[in-house]
Amino acid sequence: MNADRKCFKSRSILAELEGHRGHVTAAEFCPWQTHIIISVSEDRSFKVWDHHVGSLIYNSPVLTAFPLLSLLIDAKSRQLVTGCANGQLWIFSLVEGHHFRCVTRVSLKKKSESFSRRVESRLCCLPEESQHPCTHGLEKGDEVEASLPVLGLAPCDLSAIVSAPCVCGLSSETTSCLWIGSSAGLFIFNLANFELEAVLHYRDFRSLSIHVAGSCAVMSKANDDKAICLLTSLFGRKIVMLEIRVAALVRSQQGHDAGRHLSVLPRTCVGPTSPLCFTTAKESKTPPAPQRQSAGRSTVKDQPLVFHTKVRSSGYASAPHVTMFSPKANTRKRGDHSSRCRDGPRSKEYPLESSPPTKLYKQRVLAHGPAAAHCVQYSGDGQWLACGLANHLLLAFRADLSGTPTVFSGHDGAVSTVCWSHDSRWLLSASQDGTLRLWSLRRAELALCLGKDVFSKPVRSAQFYYVDTFVLLSSGPELQLLKYHIDTCKDEIQRYKQKNRCKRVFRLPTTGRTEITSLSAVNDFYSYLVLTAGRNRTLEVFDLNAGRSAAMTVEVHSRPVHQICQNKGSSFTTQQHEAYNLFATTASGDGIKLWDLRTLRCERLFEGHPNHGYPCGIAFSPCGRYVASGAEDRHAYMYDLGSSTFSHRLAGHTDTVTSVAFSPAAPQLASAALDGRLQLFVADG
C-alpha cells in the first residue's frame, strides 16, 4: 500500500501549461535550463514555459499557414529547430539576449533540389569508374511528386565524416547536424551552414515496401556509424525498420576531396610558361661598339684644345677642406615621417586578445551635399582610409579621421571600387563611367587612366595583385592581367611627358563565359589563386601559375554573389597557415557564407543582418576571428566565426550601411553608408 502511494506520488501532475489553441504536436526540455519547456502546436506557433512556476515566458507569432509537427533543441548551437507540414524548417536562436530571434527559414524541397544539382556536378567531374555511388540496394526509380512534411527531427553525429578545419573557432565540436524525417525520404541537415549533407529517398530502395511514410523516427548514437530509422506507412499498416550506414551514405554524395590540392599559400615555384613570369621589355640602349668608341676618341684627340676663361683649380696649393656642421633643411617633414615610422602602428603588433571594435569613436560627413559612400578600404600600413563616393570623388583620410582628406577628382560616375597598393603609395579606383584610374597618394594626382577603348566590357572589380606587380580586373566574362609602369621621376620640367604605361599580358575567360560579378586575390604575399563569382551563381578558382581554371562549384547562393572577401590577415599579426584558405561570399537576400578553399564547401552561414536589395559589403578582421557586414537597417553587424548568429550590432548611421573595413594595425572598424557619413569604431576599453 505504501509502495502504491509512493508510485502515485511520483506520477502526480507537477504543472499544467495551458495556452495553445491547437493540438500540441511536440515538446522538449531545454538541455541547459531544465525548468524550461518549449512546445509546438497545430496553431502554428511555439511557446516557451517555466514549468516550476507554471508561467508562459514567450509566445511566438504565427509562423506559417501549416501546422508545426516536430521540434528539436540543439545544445551545441543553442538553437531551436521546428518543422511544419509544408516542408519548412524554422530555426530560432536560444542564446540569452537574442530574444528568440529567427535565424533563418529553410525550404526542404529547394534544399533537396539544390543538393541534387551539386551532387550531379561533382559526379561529372569524377573519373568514369567512380561516378556511380557505392550504395548497395539503391536503384533510380520513377519520379514521384510528393510533399516533404517534416515528420521528425533527431540529432546526428557527423564529426568523424564532415569536419571543418580546426582554425578560427571552426571545429567539429561546434558543428551540429540533425536527421530530418519526411514522408518521401531522410535528410542530414547541417546547422552550421544550413545545407544538406546527404539525402536518402525511400523510392530509391527497390525492396522497400513503404514509399510514402506517415511517421518517422531516427535513432543514432554518438561516434557510431549506424543509424536506425523506423517508418510507418501512410496508406497501410506496415512498419519498416532501416539500418543506415551513415559514412557510406555521406561519402557517396559528397566530393570533399575536390579541392584538397588548392591552397592560397604557394606550394611550387612559378612555372616558366606562367603569365606571372611576364616582365616588361625595358627600353634597350645599344652601347656603341668598341671600334666606334676608339674612332670617337681619335676624333676628339685630333681636335684643337680649347681653354675656357674659368679653369677649375686642382687644389694642391689650398688647405684641405673640412666638412662643418650644417643644419638640415625641411626638418619638420622629415621629422614627422621618421616619428611616424618609429612610433606608428608598424612598430606594434595587432592585439589578438583585444575586444572587437564596438564603441563609436568618431564620425565624419563626407560631403556637403547628398553623396552616398559606396566603398571604403584601409591601406596596408593602417595609416590611411580611402572612400569612394557617388558624387564621382575619391577621398583619402588619415586612419583616425583627423585633418582634411585628400580629394581625387576625375571620374564621371560613382566610384564603385577602391584598392590600395601594398606599399600604400598608390590608389586604384573603378567607376561606373567605365574607366580604371590609378592615383598617386603623395602627389594627389592622376598617374594612369584606362578608358573604354581598352576594355570591351565595363570593369566590375579591380585590384593590385602579386605584391603590386600586376593589376587584376574583371571585364565581362574575362579575367585580365595588366602590367603597368609608373614613372616616379621628380623632374618638374619633364612632367608634361607621359611616361606611365600599361599593357595587357594575360586574359582568361570563365567556364561558360558568364559575366564575373566579383573577384578576389591576395596581394600582401605571393599567391597564384584568384577567386571569381559569376552571374550564374557559380564560384570558380583560377590558378594563374598554370593559366587555367582549377576548380568550380555551382549554386553558391540563391542570387549572384556581389562580393568575395578573403581572410588575408595583416602584416601586424600572424595566423595559422590554414586560416588563409578561408573566404566569405555574400549575396543580397542570402546572408554570408564562409568557405574553405581546400574543400570548396560552405562551412558556416551567417544570417541575421537584413540585406534584401542593396549589395552590402563584408570584411574580415586581421585576427581572423570576426566577419563584419553592412545592413539595410542602418546598422553594421559583426559575427564570430564560431557561431552563426551575430555577436554585435553597431548603430549610428541613418541609412543603409554599404561598406565596412577593418584596420590592419589596430582594433578599429570603419563603416560607410548611403547617408554620406563615415564612422569609426574602436575597442571598448
XYZ file of C-alpha atoms in Angstrom:
685
model
C 0.000 0.000 0.000
C 2.830 2.384 0.862
C 4.603 1.438 -2.365
C 1.447 2.186 -4.327
C 1.158 5.563 -2.619
C 4.798 6.380 -3.419
C 4.242 5.358 -7.023
C 1.135 7.509 -7.164
C 3.010 10.473 -5.701
C 5.850 10.062 -8.195
C 3.311 10.124 -11.002
C 1.449 13.161 -9.822
C 0.976 16.161 -12.100
C 3.550 18.859 -11.360
C 2.168 21.586 -13.642
C -0.475 22.152 -16.266
C 0.542 24.527 -19.042
C -2.347 25.953 -20.994
C -2.212 28.425 -23.848
C -2.089 26.619 -27.180
C -5.168 26.844 -29.384
C -4.499 23.590 -31.178
C -3.174 20.108 -30.549
C 0.351 20.094 -29.094
C 2.432 18.093 -31.569
C 5.871 18.145 -29.841
C 7.547 19.386 -26.660
C 11.071 19.235 -25.219
C 13.021 20.259 -22.150
C 15.832 22.756 -22.594
C 19.114 20.838 -22.002
C 20.909 23.665 -20.155
C 17.815 25.003 -18.322
C 15.745 22.041 -17.188
C 12.934 24.211 -15.840
C 12.261 25.489 -19.382
C 9.926 23.610 -21.737
C 9.342 24.517 -25.382
C 6.279 23.236 -27.228
C 4.891 23.485 -30.759
C 1.320 23.069 -31.833
C -1.066 22.888 -34.739
C -1.874 26.520 -34.019
C 1.380 27.269 -35.970
C 3.311 28.803 -33.065
C 5.750 27.734 -30.361
C 5.691 28.654 -26.694
C 8.368 28.767 -24.010
C 7.271 27.768 -20.493
C 8.699 27.743 -16.986
C 7.124 24.633 -15.503
C 8.431 25.381 -11.990
C 6.097 28.343 -11.659
C 3.718 27.303 -14.432
C 4.081 30.552 -16.379
C 4.468 31.409 -20.038
C 7.800 33.062 -20.865
C 7.484 33.641 -24.595
C 4.737 33.221 -27.167
C 5.807 33.324 -30.811
C 3.642 34.807 -33.535
C 2.011 32.593 -36.142
C 4.920 31.342 -38.254
C 3.253 29.728 -41.236
C -0.064 28.664 -42.701
C 0.629 24.988 -41.923
C 0.755 23.152 -38.587
C 4.074 22.687 -36.792
C 4.808 18.965 -36.476
C 8.274 18.482 -34.981
C 10.732 20.106 -32.594
C 14.412 19.792 -31.659
C 16.649 21.815 -29.293
C 20.349 21.695 -30.126
C 22.596 22.259 -27.114
C 25.797 22.951 -29.110
C 24.488 25.807 -31.219
C 21.746 26.738 -28.731
C 19.140 26.820 -31.437
C 15.532 25.738 -31.701
C 14.529 23.860 -34.863
C 10.910 23.238 -35.749
C 9.371 21.808 -38.904
C 5.923 22.242 -40.398
C 3.651 20.274 -42.722
C 4.716 22.060 -45.931
C 8.406 21.207 -45.599
C 9.624 24.427 -43.997
C 12.257 24.477 -41.254
C 12.273 27.395 -38.826
C 15.446 27.954 -36.770
C 15.491 30.296 -33.765
C 18.314 31.403 -31.507
C 18.056 30.497 -27.824
C 21.135 32.499 -26.847
C 20.499 34.817 -23.933
C 19.828 38.315 -25.179
C 18.717 37.287 -28.681
C 15.058 37.139 -27.561
C 14.227 34.049 -29.643
C 15.267 35.763 -32.862
C 14.579 33.848 -36.067
C 17.959 32.853 -37.532
C 16.717 31.511 -40.852
C 13.909 29.708 -42.641
C 14.722 26.780 -44.912
C 12.652 25.135 -47.618
C 13.398 21.422 -47.560
C 12.284 20.953 -51.169
C 14.527 23.729 -52.515
C 17.480 22.491 -50.481
C 16.950 18.988 -51.816
C 16.831 20.153 -55.435
C 19.931 22.310 -54.996
C 21.775 19.453 -53.317
C 20.922 17.089 -56.169
C 22.317 19.518 -58.751
C 25.536 19.937 -56.762
C 25.964 16.166 -56.464
C 25.480 15.757 -60.224
C 28.072 18.446 -60.933
C 30.568 16.732 -58.614
C 29.991 13.302 -60.136
C 30.515 14.682 -63.635
C 33.977 15.861 -62.591
C 34.997 12.447 -61.217
C 36.664 9.693 -63.269
C 34.321 7.326 -65.059
C 34.999 4.388 -62.753
C 33.994 6.411 -59.668
C 30.906 8.167 -60.979
C 28.453 5.607 -59.606
C 27.810 5.897 -55.869
C 28.635 2.729 -53.960
C 25.309 2.339 -52.166
C 24.016 -1.212 -52.048
C 20.355 -1.736 -52.859
C 19.726 1.652 -54.465
C 18.158 1.986 -57.867
C 16.778 5.070 -59.571
C 13.038 4.857 -59.646
C 10.310 6.844 -61.304
C 9.973 10.494 -60.388
C 7.071 10.915 -57.978
C 5.847 14.289 -56.879
C 5.485 14.263 -53.106
C 5.295 16.857 -50.380
C 8.013 16.932 -47.748
C 6.374 17.456 -44.350
C 8.882 17.441 -41.508
C 7.650 14.451 -39.535
C 10.571 14.042 -37.169
C 13.863 15.590 -36.065
C 16.767 13.826 -34.356
C 20.431 14.646 -33.659
C 23.083 13.221 -35.984
C 26.804 12.915 -35.248
C 28.976 13.553 -38.319
C 32.099 14.805 -36.560
C 34.205 11.973 -37.979
C 32.947 12.500 -41.549
C 32.106 16.162 -42.075
C 34.608 18.155 -40.033
C 35.533 21.780 -40.523
C 39.162 22.944 -40.312
C 40.329 23.493 -36.764
C 41.114 27.179 -37.256
C 39.454 30.400 -36.157
C 36.876 28.674 -33.962
C 35.772 26.248 -36.679
C 35.918 22.666 -35.473
C 33.822 19.531 -35.431
C 32.846 20.171 -31.803
C 30.939 23.313 -32.809
C 29.296 21.728 -35.864
C 25.883 20.175 -35.249
C 23.882 18.050 -37.658
C 20.415 16.548 -37.426
C 18.233 13.964 -39.116
C 15.103 15.220 -40.851
C 12.482 12.566 -41.399
C 9.928 13.285 -44.098
C 7.236 11.402 -45.953
C 9.461 10.908 -49.014
C 12.947 10.486 -47.552
C 15.592 11.132 -44.934
C 17.845 14.181 -44.915
C 21.004 15.037 -42.971
C 20.998 18.772 -42.251
C 23.974 20.828 -41.056
C 23.108 23.546 -38.542
C 26.381 25.406 -39.154
C 25.883 26.165 -42.844
C 22.171 25.264 -43.169
C 22.921 22.896 -46.045
C 22.125 19.242 -46.691
C 24.947 16.750 -46.243
C 23.114 13.691 -47.586
C 19.693 12.696 -48.974
C 18.115 9.240 -48.913
C 14.842 8.782 -50.832
C 12.564 5.874 -49.943
C 11.735 5.294 -53.611
C 15.391 4.529 -54.342
C 15.122 1.293 -52.342
C 13.813 -1.388 -54.676
C 12.905 -3.795 -51.851
C 11.304 -1.200 -49.558
C 7.521 -1.599 -49.321
C 6.952 1.948 -47.959
C 7.447 4.795 -50.403
C 5.325 7.388 -48.580
C 5.729 7.473 -44.803
C 3.138 8.619 -42.306
C 5.558 8.907 -39.381
C 9.304 8.655 -38.982
C 11.700 8.212 -36.063
C 15.509 8.088 -36.251
C 17.967 7.000 -33.564
C 21.763 7.253 -33.769
C 24.439 7.217 -31.097
C 27.456 9.454 -30.872
C 30.594 8.111 -32.561
C 28.529 5.337 -34.149
C 28.361 4.766 -37.887
C 24.934 3.102 -37.744
C 21.552 4.816 -37.591
C 18.186 3.097 -37.099
C 15.116 4.516 -38.822
C 11.552 3.432 -38.047
C 8.922 4.124 -40.724
C 5.177 3.664 -40.787
C 3.167 3.651 -43.995
C 0.766 6.484 -44.692
C -1.667 4.334 -46.688
C -1.288 0.965 -44.986
C -0.488 -0.850 -41.783
C 3.147 -1.547 -42.452
C 6.089 -0.740 -40.214
C 9.646 -0.897 -41.540
C 12.976 -0.605 -39.754
C 16.037 0.563 -41.727
C 19.694 0.317 -40.795
C 21.731 3.077 -42.419
C 25.489 3.273 -42.787
C 25.971 6.983 -42.288
C 29.561 7.197 -43.534
C 28.798 5.321 -46.773
C 25.750 7.488 -47.406
C 27.560 10.787 -46.904
C 30.749 9.886 -48.753
C 28.839 8.598 -51.761
C 27.237 12.028 -52.248
C 29.926 14.435 -51.087
C 33.062 15.363 -53.020
C 35.215 16.503 -50.099
C 38.473 15.884 -51.960
C 37.555 18.162 -54.864
C 39.821 20.990 -53.756
C 42.405 19.356 -51.496
C 45.213 20.392 -53.827
C 44.267 24.078 -53.621
C 45.972 26.455 -51.234
C 46.342 30.221 -51.081
C 49.937 29.808 -49.958
C 52.015 28.676 -52.967
C 53.444 25.167 -52.831
C 55.537 25.226 -56.014
C 57.706 27.690 -57.869
C 56.411 29.779 -60.737
C 56.494 27.813 -63.973
C 58.417 29.055 -66.997
C 55.209 29.348 -69.049
C 53.211 31.067 -66.311
C 51.739 34.504 -67.089
C 53.173 35.605 -63.742
C 56.673 35.405 -65.281
C 55.951 38.303 -67.600
C 58.396 41.213 -67.393
C 58.162 44.451 -69.278
C 60.673 44.975 -72.017
C 62.807 47.886 -70.940
C 63.967 50.419 -73.409
C 67.256 48.977 -74.552
C 70.009 51.388 -75.281
C 72.530 49.725 -77.547
C 76.016 50.508 -76.323
C 78.407 51.723 -79.010
C 80.778 49.215 -80.480
C 84.437 49.278 -79.393
C 85.506 50.332 -82.874
C 83.206 53.321 -82.739
C 84.483 54.261 -79.298
C 88.082 54.219 -80.405
C 87.206 56.169 -83.527
C 85.421 58.684 -81.383
C 88.391 59.080 -79.109
C 90.701 59.599 -82.048
C 88.348 62.165 -83.482
C 88.334 64.104 -80.217
C 92.089 63.792 -79.960
C 92.601 65.427 -83.356
C 90.518 68.482 -82.433
C 92.257 71.610 -81.147
C 92.402 72.140 -77.383
C 90.229 74.995 -76.160
C 90.829 76.828 -72.852
C 87.856 78.492 -71.205
C 88.032 81.749 -69.294
C 87.417 79.946 -65.984
C 89.637 76.979 -65.181
C 88.942 74.985 -62.012
C 91.954 74.755 -59.700
C 93.391 71.382 -58.854
C 93.522 72.331 -55.168
C 97.069 71.256 -54.479
C 98.061 74.689 -53.160
C 94.974 75.167 -50.943
C 94.345 73.891 -47.443
C 92.268 70.733 -47.078
C 88.527 71.357 -46.689
C 86.798 70.229 -43.519
C 83.097 69.391 -43.579
C 81.485 71.557 -40.934
C 78.086 71.098 -39.272
C 75.202 72.297 -41.392
C 71.579 72.403 -40.247
C 69.099 70.155 -42.017
C 66.581 71.779 -44.276
C 62.881 70.871 -44.121
C 63.248 69.271 -40.693
C 59.524 69.267 -39.999
C 58.628 66.996 -42.890
C 61.415 64.510 -42.297
C 60.946 64.586 -38.557
C 57.240 63.817 -38.839
C 57.896 60.969 -41.227
C 60.578 59.420 -39.047
C 58.465 59.719 -35.927
C 55.543 58.043 -37.656
C 57.737 55.197 -38.821
C 59.241 54.812 -35.372
C 56.181 55.317 -33.186
C 53.449 54.454 -35.679
C 51.404 51.262 -35.866
C 54.150 49.377 -37.722
C 56.171 49.141 -34.506
C 53.263 47.468 -32.714
C 51.601 44.114 -33.207
C 47.872 43.715 -33.623
C 46.348 42.877 -30.206
C 44.857 39.448 -30.823
C 43.176 39.187 -27.430
C 41.533 42.599 -27.552
C 37.787 43.059 -27.637
C 36.159 43.765 -31.009
C 35.643 47.391 -32.092
C 32.114 48.228 -30.947
C 32.448 51.737 -29.479
C 31.721 54.695 -31.765
C 34.803 56.909 -31.705
C 34.369 59.485 -34.472
C 32.054 60.382 -37.332
C 32.753 62.438 -40.457
C 30.410 63.865 -43.061
C 31.942 63.097 -46.451
C 30.375 65.906 -48.498
C 28.183 68.956 -48.014
C 25.564 67.732 -50.467
C 23.983 64.286 -50.757
C 26.842 61.895 -51.546
C 26.412 58.212 -50.780
C 29.504 56.205 -49.909
C 29.901 53.008 -51.915
C 33.238 51.547 -50.789
C 35.808 52.009 -48.027
C 39.254 50.448 -47.608
C 42.266 50.772 -45.258
C 45.824 50.943 -46.542
C 48.206 48.119 -45.699
C 50.128 50.163 -43.131
C 46.899 51.145 -41.387
C 47.553 54.893 -41.667
C 45.121 55.815 -44.465
C 41.482 55.179 -45.225
C 40.062 55.599 -48.736
C 36.390 56.072 -49.504
C 34.624 56.131 -52.876
C 31.558 58.318 -53.260
C 28.590 58.529 -55.574
C 29.464 62.144 -56.471
C 32.446 60.895 -58.539
C 35.032 61.716 -55.853
C 37.616 59.599 -54.079
C 38.706 60.686 -50.592
C 41.728 59.590 -48.554
C 41.545 60.182 -44.778
C 44.028 59.571 -42.038
C 43.191 56.449 -40.066
C 41.817 58.424 -37.114
C 39.673 60.597 -39.459
C 41.576 63.708 -38.403
C 42.625 66.555 -40.656
C 41.491 67.433 -44.143
C 41.104 64.493 -46.546
C 42.937 64.288 -49.836
C 40.481 64.638 -52.721
C 40.915 62.810 -56.035
C 38.604 64.015 -58.785
C 38.327 62.916 -62.392
C 35.737 60.160 -62.619
C 32.481 60.846 -64.438
C 30.490 58.277 -62.491
C 30.096 56.875 -58.993
C 33.267 55.253 -57.626
C 32.398 51.583 -57.096
C 35.788 50.035 -56.251
C 38.834 51.295 -54.382
C 42.048 49.400 -53.646
C 45.395 50.283 -52.047
C 48.759 49.107 -53.280
C 50.917 47.005 -50.995
C 53.321 49.906 -50.307
C 50.379 52.298 -49.656
C 51.658 54.752 -52.277
C 49.024 54.208 -54.974
C 45.256 54.052 -55.146
C 43.274 52.124 -57.738
C 39.662 53.068 -58.434
C 36.972 51.796 -60.783
C 33.873 53.782 -61.604
C 30.528 53.415 -63.290
C 31.862 55.605 -66.089
C 33.769 52.548 -67.330
C 37.263 53.832 -66.543
C 40.010 52.488 -64.324
C 42.267 55.093 -62.713
C 45.489 54.863 -60.735
C 46.274 57.738 -58.344
C 49.397 58.872 -56.543
C 48.800 59.485 -52.857
C 51.976 61.536 -52.432
C 51.231 63.993 -55.234
C 47.418 63.716 -55.056
C 47.177 63.439 -58.831
C 46.207 61.011 -61.557
C 49.015 58.701 -62.653
C 47.245 56.429 -65.152
C 43.819 56.263 -66.777
C 42.403 53.342 -68.756
C 39.166 54.097 -70.584
C 36.510 52.292 -72.532
C 38.830 51.896 -75.508
C 40.888 49.368 -73.522
C 38.046 47.219 -72.134
C 35.258 45.734 -74.217
C 33.004 45.413 -71.149
C 32.701 47.568 -68.014
C 35.174 46.807 -65.213
C 33.275 45.272 -62.290
C 36.229 44.546 -59.956
C 39.884 45.597 -59.937
C 42.791 45.330 -57.526
C 46.581 45.191 -57.250
C 47.950 41.669 -57.487
C 51.130 39.707 -56.863
C 52.608 42.308 -54.478
C 51.860 45.267 -56.788
C 53.332 43.550 -59.850
C 50.049 43.458 -61.792
C 46.594 44.966 -61.889
C 43.962 42.240 -61.790
C 40.484 43.038 -63.079
C 37.299 41.540 -64.464
C 35.694 42.799 -67.673
C 32.574 40.919 -68.694
C 33.322 37.172 -68.707
C 37.092 37.663 -68.771
C 39.774 37.780 -66.133
C 42.535 40.159 -67.217
C 46.065 40.741 -66.000
C 47.685 44.114 -66.688
C 51.349 45.012 -66.347
C 51.856 48.673 -65.524
C 54.801 51.043 -65.193
C 54.661 54.319 -63.251
C 57.446 56.801 -63.805
C 58.400 58.302 -60.444
C 60.830 60.852 -61.884
C 60.672 64.151 -59.990
C 61.774 66.337 -62.880
C 59.180 69.090 -62.846
C 60.210 70.311 -66.314
C 59.521 66.951 -67.954
C 56.228 66.295 -66.154
C 54.217 67.022 -69.284
C 55.713 63.951 -70.969
C 53.546 60.923 -70.211
C 55.862 58.018 -69.376
C 53.337 55.902 -67.458
C 52.124 52.925 -69.429
C 50.079 49.766 -69.077
C 49.879 46.584 -71.124
C 47.542 43.604 -71.049
C 49.639 40.453 -70.601
C 47.015 37.766 -69.961
C 43.289 37.193 -70.330
C 41.274 34.139 -69.342
C 37.526 33.553 -69.822
C 35.336 31.880 -67.244
C 33.748 28.489 -67.790
C 30.606 29.056 -69.820
C 31.708 32.641 -70.474
C 29.469 34.009 -67.760
C 29.926 37.571 -66.534
C 32.137 37.993 -63.464
C 30.376 39.843 -60.664
C 33.246 39.808 -58.147
C 36.844 38.660 -57.789
C 39.404 38.415 -55.019
C 43.121 37.639 -54.763
C 45.834 38.122 -52.161
C 48.261 40.988 -52.746
C 50.060 41.030 -49.376
C 52.097 37.950 -50.335
C 52.696 35.926 -53.472
C 49.738 33.699 -54.311
C 48.729 32.029 -57.567
C 44.985 31.665 -56.934
C 42.209 34.042 -57.959
C 38.591 33.603 -56.837
C 35.763 34.724 -59.100
C 31.969 34.695 -58.843
C 29.761 34.563 -61.918
C 26.367 35.864 -62.862
C 25.105 32.254 -62.977
C 25.796 31.867 -59.213
C 28.972 29.831 -59.695
C 32.257 30.159 -57.850
C 35.389 29.465 -59.889
C 39.018 29.276 -58.764
C 41.768 30.136 -61.261
C 45.393 29.078 -60.956
C 47.417 31.791 -62.694
C 50.605 29.796 -62.326
C 49.118 27.213 -64.666
C 46.989 29.778 -66.511
C 43.740 27.813 -66.251
C 40.674 27.120 -64.142
C 41.437 24.944 -61.111
C 38.011 24.233 -59.564
C 34.393 25.331 -59.701
C 31.288 24.922 -57.579
C 27.716 25.730 -58.588
C 24.773 27.395 -56.837
C 26.870 29.214 -54.294
C 23.979 31.498 -53.325
C 20.358 31.913 -54.341
C 21.396 35.165 -56.078
C 24.612 36.287 -57.803
C 27.497 36.996 -55.448
C 28.326 40.703 -55.208
C 31.493 40.349 -53.084
C 34.178 37.778 -52.312
C 36.291 38.531 -49.241
C 39.375 36.507 -48.308
C 40.956 36.156 -44.902
C 44.173 37.937 -45.894
C 45.384 38.634 -42.384
C 47.665 41.599 -41.767
C 51.352 42.490 -41.674
C 50.897 43.258 -37.971
C 49.785 39.785 -36.920
C 50.257 36.131 -37.806
C 47.583 33.488 -38.214
C 47.709 29.752 -38.734
C 48.572 28.976 -42.326
C 45.300 27.023 -42.737
C 43.322 30.145 -41.847
C 44.341 31.899 -45.069
C 42.260 29.353 -47.006
C 39.043 30.748 -45.517
C 36.980 33.183 -47.549
C 33.460 34.569 -47.436
C 30.861 35.332 -50.076
C 27.726 37.425 -49.791
C 24.646 37.942 -51.934
C 21.534 40.019 -51.483
C 18.896 38.138 -49.553
C 21.100 35.128 -48.813
C 23.397 36.090 -45.941
C 27.159 35.467 -45.691
C 28.724 32.079 -46.380
C 32.096 31.045 -45.015
C 34.063 28.694 -47.281
C 37.185 26.575 -47.049
C 39.243 26.696 -50.232
C 40.680 23.210 -49.676
C 37.258 21.556 -49.760
C 35.233 24.215 -51.615
C 32.312 23.648 -49.295
C 30.382 26.088 -47.156
C 31.433 25.719 -43.520
C 29.108 28.246 -41.924
C 26.260 30.584 -42.836
C 25.825 33.947 -41.114
C 22.298 35.313 -41.197
C 20.665 37.997 -39.143
C 21.557 41.229 -40.928
C 18.780 42.451 -43.243
C 20.175 42.589 -46.777
C 17.405 42.071 -49.305
C 18.029 44.507 -52.148
C 21.168 46.646 -51.796
C 24.618 44.995 -52.064
C 26.233 45.496 -48.651
C 29.964 44.873 -48.220
C 31.764 42.499 -45.847
C 35.255 42.381 -44.283
C 37.491 40.027 -42.270
C 39.232 41.187 -39.114
C 43.052 40.926 -39.150
C 42.937 38.388 -36.316
C 40.616 36.162 -38.362
C 38.032 35.905 -35.589
C 35.277 38.169 -36.898
C 33.381 38.970 -40.078
C 31.646 42.331 -40.344
C 28.871 43.298 -42.735
C 26.729 46.260 -43.600
C 22.954 46.046 -43.490
C 19.836 47.795 -44.674
C 18.571 48.560 -41.155
C 21.246 51.283 -40.672
C 23.488 49.008 -38.597
C 26.784 47.229 -39.064
C 26.837 43.614 -37.883
C 29.767 41.621 -36.531
C 29.836 37.817 -36.484
C 32.093 35.500 -34.544
C 33.324 32.660 -36.766
C 32.424 30.161 -34.072
C 28.704 30.999 -34.166
C 26.094 31.505 -36.861
C 24.394 34.377 -35.036
C 25.769 37.898 -34.837
C 27.695 38.905 -31.727
C 27.500 42.705 -32.040
C 25.288 45.224 -33.799
C 26.771 48.691 -34.319
C 24.426 51.662 -34.627
C 24.920 55.263 -35.691
C 24.031 55.607 -39.369
C 20.745 56.927 -40.698
C 20.683 54.886 -43.925
C 21.889 51.581 -45.396
C 25.453 50.688 -44.416
C 27.108 49.894 -47.746
C 30.699 49.027 -46.829
C 32.853 48.109 -43.818
C 36.616 47.768 -43.346
C 38.861 46.596 -40.503
C 42.100 48.413 -39.769
C 45.097 46.084 -40.234
C 47.066 47.757 -37.432
C 44.565 48.295 -34.606
C 41.148 47.002 -33.487
C 39.202 49.581 -35.488
C 36.264 49.276 -37.848
C 35.195 51.873 -40.403
C 31.695 51.879 -41.872
C 30.273 53.936 -44.732
C 26.620 54.374 -45.622
C 24.238 55.927 -48.091
C 23.762 58.857 -45.710
C 27.184 60.163 -46.770
C 28.807 59.557 -43.388
C 31.918 57.700 -42.346
C 32.045 56.210 -38.856
C 34.988 54.833 -36.885
C 34.506 52.215 -34.159
C 37.212 51.263 -31.667
C 37.549 48.604 -28.976
C 35.858 49.472 -25.726
C 38.482 49.982 -23.047
